[in-house]
Short mmCIF file of C-alpha atoms in Angstrom, two decimals:
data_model
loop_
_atom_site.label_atom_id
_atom_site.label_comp_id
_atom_site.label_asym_id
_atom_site.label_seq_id
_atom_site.Cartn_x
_atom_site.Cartn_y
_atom_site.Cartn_z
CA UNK G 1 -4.27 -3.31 -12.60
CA UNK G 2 -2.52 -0.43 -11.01
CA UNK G 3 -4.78 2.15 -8.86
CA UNK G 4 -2.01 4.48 -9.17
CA UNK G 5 -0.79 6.28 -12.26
CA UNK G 6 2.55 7.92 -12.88
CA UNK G 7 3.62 10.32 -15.45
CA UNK G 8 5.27 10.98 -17.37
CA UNK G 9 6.40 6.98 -17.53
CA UNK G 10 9.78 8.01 -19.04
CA UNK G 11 11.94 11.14 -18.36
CA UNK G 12 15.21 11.75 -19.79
CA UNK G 13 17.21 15.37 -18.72
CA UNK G 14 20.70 16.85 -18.76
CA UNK G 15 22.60 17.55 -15.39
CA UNK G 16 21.85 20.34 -13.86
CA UNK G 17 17.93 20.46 -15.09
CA UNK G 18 14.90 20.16 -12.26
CA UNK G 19 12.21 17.27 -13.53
CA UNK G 20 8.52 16.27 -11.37
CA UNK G 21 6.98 13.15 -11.20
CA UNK G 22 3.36 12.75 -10.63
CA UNK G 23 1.38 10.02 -9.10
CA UNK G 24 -2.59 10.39 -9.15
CA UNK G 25 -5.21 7.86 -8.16
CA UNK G 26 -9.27 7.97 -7.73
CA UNK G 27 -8.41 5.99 -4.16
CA UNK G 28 -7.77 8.14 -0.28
CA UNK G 29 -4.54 6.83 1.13
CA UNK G 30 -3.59 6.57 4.58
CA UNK G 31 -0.50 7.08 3.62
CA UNK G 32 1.92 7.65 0.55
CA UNK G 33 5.45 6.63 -0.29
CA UNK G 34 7.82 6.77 -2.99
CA UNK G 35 10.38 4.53 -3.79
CA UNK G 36 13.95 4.28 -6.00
CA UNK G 37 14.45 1.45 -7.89
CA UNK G 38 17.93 0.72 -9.66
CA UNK G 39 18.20 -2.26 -12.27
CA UNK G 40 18.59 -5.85 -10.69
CA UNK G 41 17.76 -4.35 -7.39
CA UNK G 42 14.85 -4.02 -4.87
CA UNK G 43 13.05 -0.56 -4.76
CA UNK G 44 14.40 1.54 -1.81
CA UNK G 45 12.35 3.59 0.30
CA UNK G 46 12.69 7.16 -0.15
CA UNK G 47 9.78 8.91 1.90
CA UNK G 48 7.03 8.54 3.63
CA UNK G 49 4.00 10.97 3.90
CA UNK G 50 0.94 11.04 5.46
CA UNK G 51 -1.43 14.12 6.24
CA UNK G 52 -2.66 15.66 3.37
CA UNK G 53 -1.11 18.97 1.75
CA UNK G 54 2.21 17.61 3.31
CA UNK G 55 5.43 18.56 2.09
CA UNK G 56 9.01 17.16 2.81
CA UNK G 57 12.16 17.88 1.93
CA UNK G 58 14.80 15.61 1.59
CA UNK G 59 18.28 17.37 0.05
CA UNK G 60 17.55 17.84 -3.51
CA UNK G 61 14.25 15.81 -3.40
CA UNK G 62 10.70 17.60 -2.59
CA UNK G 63 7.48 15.50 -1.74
CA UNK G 64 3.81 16.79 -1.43
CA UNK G 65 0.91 14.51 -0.95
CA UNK G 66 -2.08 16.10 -1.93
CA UNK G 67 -5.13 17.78 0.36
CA UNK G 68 -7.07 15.08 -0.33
CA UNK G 69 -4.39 12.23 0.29
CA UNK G 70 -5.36 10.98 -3.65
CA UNK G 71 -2.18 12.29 -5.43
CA UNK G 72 1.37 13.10 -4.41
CA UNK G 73 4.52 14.86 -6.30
CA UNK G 74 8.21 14.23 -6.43
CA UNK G 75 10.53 17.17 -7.83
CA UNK G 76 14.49 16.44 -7.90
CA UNK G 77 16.55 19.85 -8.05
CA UNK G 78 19.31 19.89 -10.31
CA UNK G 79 19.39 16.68 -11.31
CA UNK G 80 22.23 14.49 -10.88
CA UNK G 81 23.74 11.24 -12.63
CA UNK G 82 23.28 9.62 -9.64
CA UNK G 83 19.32 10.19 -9.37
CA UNK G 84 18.85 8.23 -12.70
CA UNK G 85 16.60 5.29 -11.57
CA UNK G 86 13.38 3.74 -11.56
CA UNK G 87 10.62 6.39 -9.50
CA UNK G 88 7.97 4.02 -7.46
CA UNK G 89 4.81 5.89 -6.03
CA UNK G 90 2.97 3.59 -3.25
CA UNK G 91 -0.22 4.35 -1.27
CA UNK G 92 -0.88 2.28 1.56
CA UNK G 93 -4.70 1.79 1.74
CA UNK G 94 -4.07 -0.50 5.25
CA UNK G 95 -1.35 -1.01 7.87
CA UNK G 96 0.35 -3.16 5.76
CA UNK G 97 -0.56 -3.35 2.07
CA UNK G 98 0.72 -1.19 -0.67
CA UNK G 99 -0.13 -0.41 -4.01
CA UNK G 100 2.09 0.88 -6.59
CA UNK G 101 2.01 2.74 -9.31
CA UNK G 102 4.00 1.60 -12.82
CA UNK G 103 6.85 3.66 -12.26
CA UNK G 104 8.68 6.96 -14.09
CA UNK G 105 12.15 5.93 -15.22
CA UNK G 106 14.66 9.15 -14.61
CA UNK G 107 17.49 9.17 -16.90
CA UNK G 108 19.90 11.86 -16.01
CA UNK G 109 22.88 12.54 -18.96
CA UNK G 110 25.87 14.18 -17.65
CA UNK B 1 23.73 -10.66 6.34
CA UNK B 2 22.12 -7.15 6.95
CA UNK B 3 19.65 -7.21 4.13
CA UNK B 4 17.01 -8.93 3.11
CA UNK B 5 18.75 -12.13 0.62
CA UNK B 6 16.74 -13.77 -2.03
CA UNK B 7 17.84 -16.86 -3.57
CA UNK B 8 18.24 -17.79 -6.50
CA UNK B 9 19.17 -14.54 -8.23
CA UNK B 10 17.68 -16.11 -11.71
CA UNK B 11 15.86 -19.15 -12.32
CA UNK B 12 14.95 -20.50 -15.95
CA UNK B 13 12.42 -23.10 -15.93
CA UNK B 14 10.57 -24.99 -18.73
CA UNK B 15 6.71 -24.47 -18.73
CA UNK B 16 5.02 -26.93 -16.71
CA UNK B 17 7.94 -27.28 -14.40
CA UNK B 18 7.78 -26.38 -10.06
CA UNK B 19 9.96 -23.81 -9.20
CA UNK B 20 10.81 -22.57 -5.31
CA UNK B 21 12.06 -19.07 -4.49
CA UNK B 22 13.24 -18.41 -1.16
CA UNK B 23 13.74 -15.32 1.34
CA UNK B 24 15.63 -14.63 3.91
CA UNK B 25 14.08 -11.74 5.88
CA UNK B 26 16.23 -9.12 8.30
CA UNK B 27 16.30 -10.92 11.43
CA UNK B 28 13.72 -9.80 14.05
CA UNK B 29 11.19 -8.86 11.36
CA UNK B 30 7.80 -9.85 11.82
CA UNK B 31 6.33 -9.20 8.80
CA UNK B 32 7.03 -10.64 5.19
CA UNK B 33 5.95 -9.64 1.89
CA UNK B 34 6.00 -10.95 -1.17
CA UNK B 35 5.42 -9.20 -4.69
CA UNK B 36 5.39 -9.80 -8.08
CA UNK B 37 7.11 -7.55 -10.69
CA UNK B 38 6.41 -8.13 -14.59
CA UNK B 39 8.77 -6.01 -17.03
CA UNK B 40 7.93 -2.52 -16.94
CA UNK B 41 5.43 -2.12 -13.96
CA UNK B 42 5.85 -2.03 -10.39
CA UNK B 43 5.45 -4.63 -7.88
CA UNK B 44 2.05 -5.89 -7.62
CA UNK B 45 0.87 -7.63 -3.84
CA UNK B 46 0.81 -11.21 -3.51
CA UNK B 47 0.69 -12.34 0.38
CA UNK B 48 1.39 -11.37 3.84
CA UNK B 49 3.08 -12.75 6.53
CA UNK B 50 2.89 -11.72 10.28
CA UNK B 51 5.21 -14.57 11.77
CA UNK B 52 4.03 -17.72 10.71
CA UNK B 53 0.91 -16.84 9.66
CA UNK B 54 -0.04 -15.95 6.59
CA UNK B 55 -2.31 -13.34 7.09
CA UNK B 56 -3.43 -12.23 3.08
CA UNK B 57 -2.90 -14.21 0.35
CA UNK B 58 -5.43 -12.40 -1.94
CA UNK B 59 -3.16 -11.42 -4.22
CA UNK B 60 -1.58 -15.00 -5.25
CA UNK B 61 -2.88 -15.04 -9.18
CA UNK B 62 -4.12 -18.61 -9.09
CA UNK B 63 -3.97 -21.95 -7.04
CA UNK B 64 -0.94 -22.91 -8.78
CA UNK B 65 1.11 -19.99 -6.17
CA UNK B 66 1.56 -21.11 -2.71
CA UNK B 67 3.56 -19.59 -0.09
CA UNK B 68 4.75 -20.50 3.65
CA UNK B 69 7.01 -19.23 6.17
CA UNK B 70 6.80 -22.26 9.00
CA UNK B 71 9.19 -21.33 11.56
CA UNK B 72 8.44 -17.19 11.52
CA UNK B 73 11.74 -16.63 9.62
CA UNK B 74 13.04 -18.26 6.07
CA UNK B 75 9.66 -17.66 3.79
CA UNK B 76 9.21 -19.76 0.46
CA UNK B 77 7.33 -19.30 -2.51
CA UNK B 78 6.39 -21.92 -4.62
CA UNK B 79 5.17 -21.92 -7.98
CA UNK B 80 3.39 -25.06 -9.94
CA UNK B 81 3.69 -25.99 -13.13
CA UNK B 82 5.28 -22.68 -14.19
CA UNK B 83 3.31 -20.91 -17.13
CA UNK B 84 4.92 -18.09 -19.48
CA UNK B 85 2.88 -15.75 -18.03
CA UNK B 86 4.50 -16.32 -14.42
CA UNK B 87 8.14 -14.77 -16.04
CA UNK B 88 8.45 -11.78 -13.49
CA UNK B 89 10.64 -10.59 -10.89
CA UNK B 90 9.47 -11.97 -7.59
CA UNK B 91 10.37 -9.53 -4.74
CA UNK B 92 10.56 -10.20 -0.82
CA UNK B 93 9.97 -7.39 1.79
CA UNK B 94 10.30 -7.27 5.40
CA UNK B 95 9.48 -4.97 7.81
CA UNK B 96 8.95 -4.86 11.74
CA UNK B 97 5.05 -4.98 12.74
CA UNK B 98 4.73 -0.98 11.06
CA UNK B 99 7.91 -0.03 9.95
CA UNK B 100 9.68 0.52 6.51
CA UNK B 101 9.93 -2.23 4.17
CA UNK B 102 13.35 -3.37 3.05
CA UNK B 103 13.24 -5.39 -0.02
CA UNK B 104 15.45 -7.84 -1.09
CA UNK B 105 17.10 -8.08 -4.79
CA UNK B 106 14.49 -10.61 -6.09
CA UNK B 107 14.78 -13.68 -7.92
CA UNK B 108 14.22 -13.12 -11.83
CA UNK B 109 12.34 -16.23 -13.35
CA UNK B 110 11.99 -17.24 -17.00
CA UNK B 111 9.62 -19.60 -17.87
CA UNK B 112 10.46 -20.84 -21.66
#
């Protein structure tokens, strides 16, 4: 059982297009991060984020966690091939565990 | 290496059979993580390392799961009498004490 959803679970776009991922839970976070994951590989840390209402920027990539550190956002800017991959949400509820959500798969066609 | 190495890459076992996965963490990390990934989801907490000790293991689904990581370093996870429902991707992590985790590749294992 995941205490974090993502949606939409699959996302498929042209080059060029802007897409958002969303990751929602009932649960406060400490802190939240999202992850890439390509196939046969280990997810990658992309961000961090930790006071509510927070926003970073990270080239193309925009994060907000929400005021009430339950929810968080991920919108890619003119999507690229190269961002096509496996989108991992993660709240850390203690120093050291983390919970993830199931995932959006981004599917960018050049 | 730099990275955190998992071996083996894939490991096909008949039901009822032990298995071993092992992890090589970055060198100088304290902490060690294991997860499990089933097709389709993301990883899902199994146990924690800091050093040697094995500090949560509340997420290991049943007896049959067992982990160690004696010396502080090399961590293994073994599994017992495999079932179907233990196919997953089993991922290794390791961090410094609060730090970003850096996951290895994981081992893929089929139970038939």
């Amino acid at each position: 059982t995941q205490l974090l959803e993502q949606s939409p679970q699959f996302l498929s776009i042209q080059e060029g297009e802007n897409l958002t991922v969303y990751c929602n839970s009932s649960s406060v976070f400490s802190s939240l991060q999202w992850y890439r994951q390509e196939p046969g590989e280990g997810p990658v840390l992309l961000v961090t984020v930790v006071t509510g209402g927070e926003v970073k920027k990270l080239k193309r990539l925009t994060f907000q966690f929400g005021d009430a550190r339950k929810d968080s956002s991920l919108h890619i800017t003119a999507a690229q091939p190269g961002d096509t991959g496996l989108y991992l949400c993660a709240g850390a509820s203690r120093d050291y565990k983390l919970s993830f959500g199931a995932g959006t798969t981004v599917t960018v066609r050049a | 290496g730099a990275g955190v190495s998992q071996s083996p890459r894939y490991k096909v076992a008949k039901r009822g059979q032990d298995v071993a996965l092992r992890c090589d963490p970055i060198s100088g990390h304290v902490s060690l993580f294991w997860y499990q990934q089933a097709l389709g989801q993301g990883p899902e907490f199994l146990t924690y390392f800091q050093n040697e000790a094995q500090l949560d293991k509340s997420g290991l689904p049943s007896d049959r799961f067992f982990a160690e990581r004696p010396e502080g370093s090399v961590s293994t996870l073994k599994i017992q009498r495999t079932q179907q429902e233990d196919s997953a991707v089993y991922l290794c992590a390791s961090s410094l004490i609060r730090g970003e985790l850096f996951f290895g590749s994981g081992t893929q294992l089929s139970v038939l």
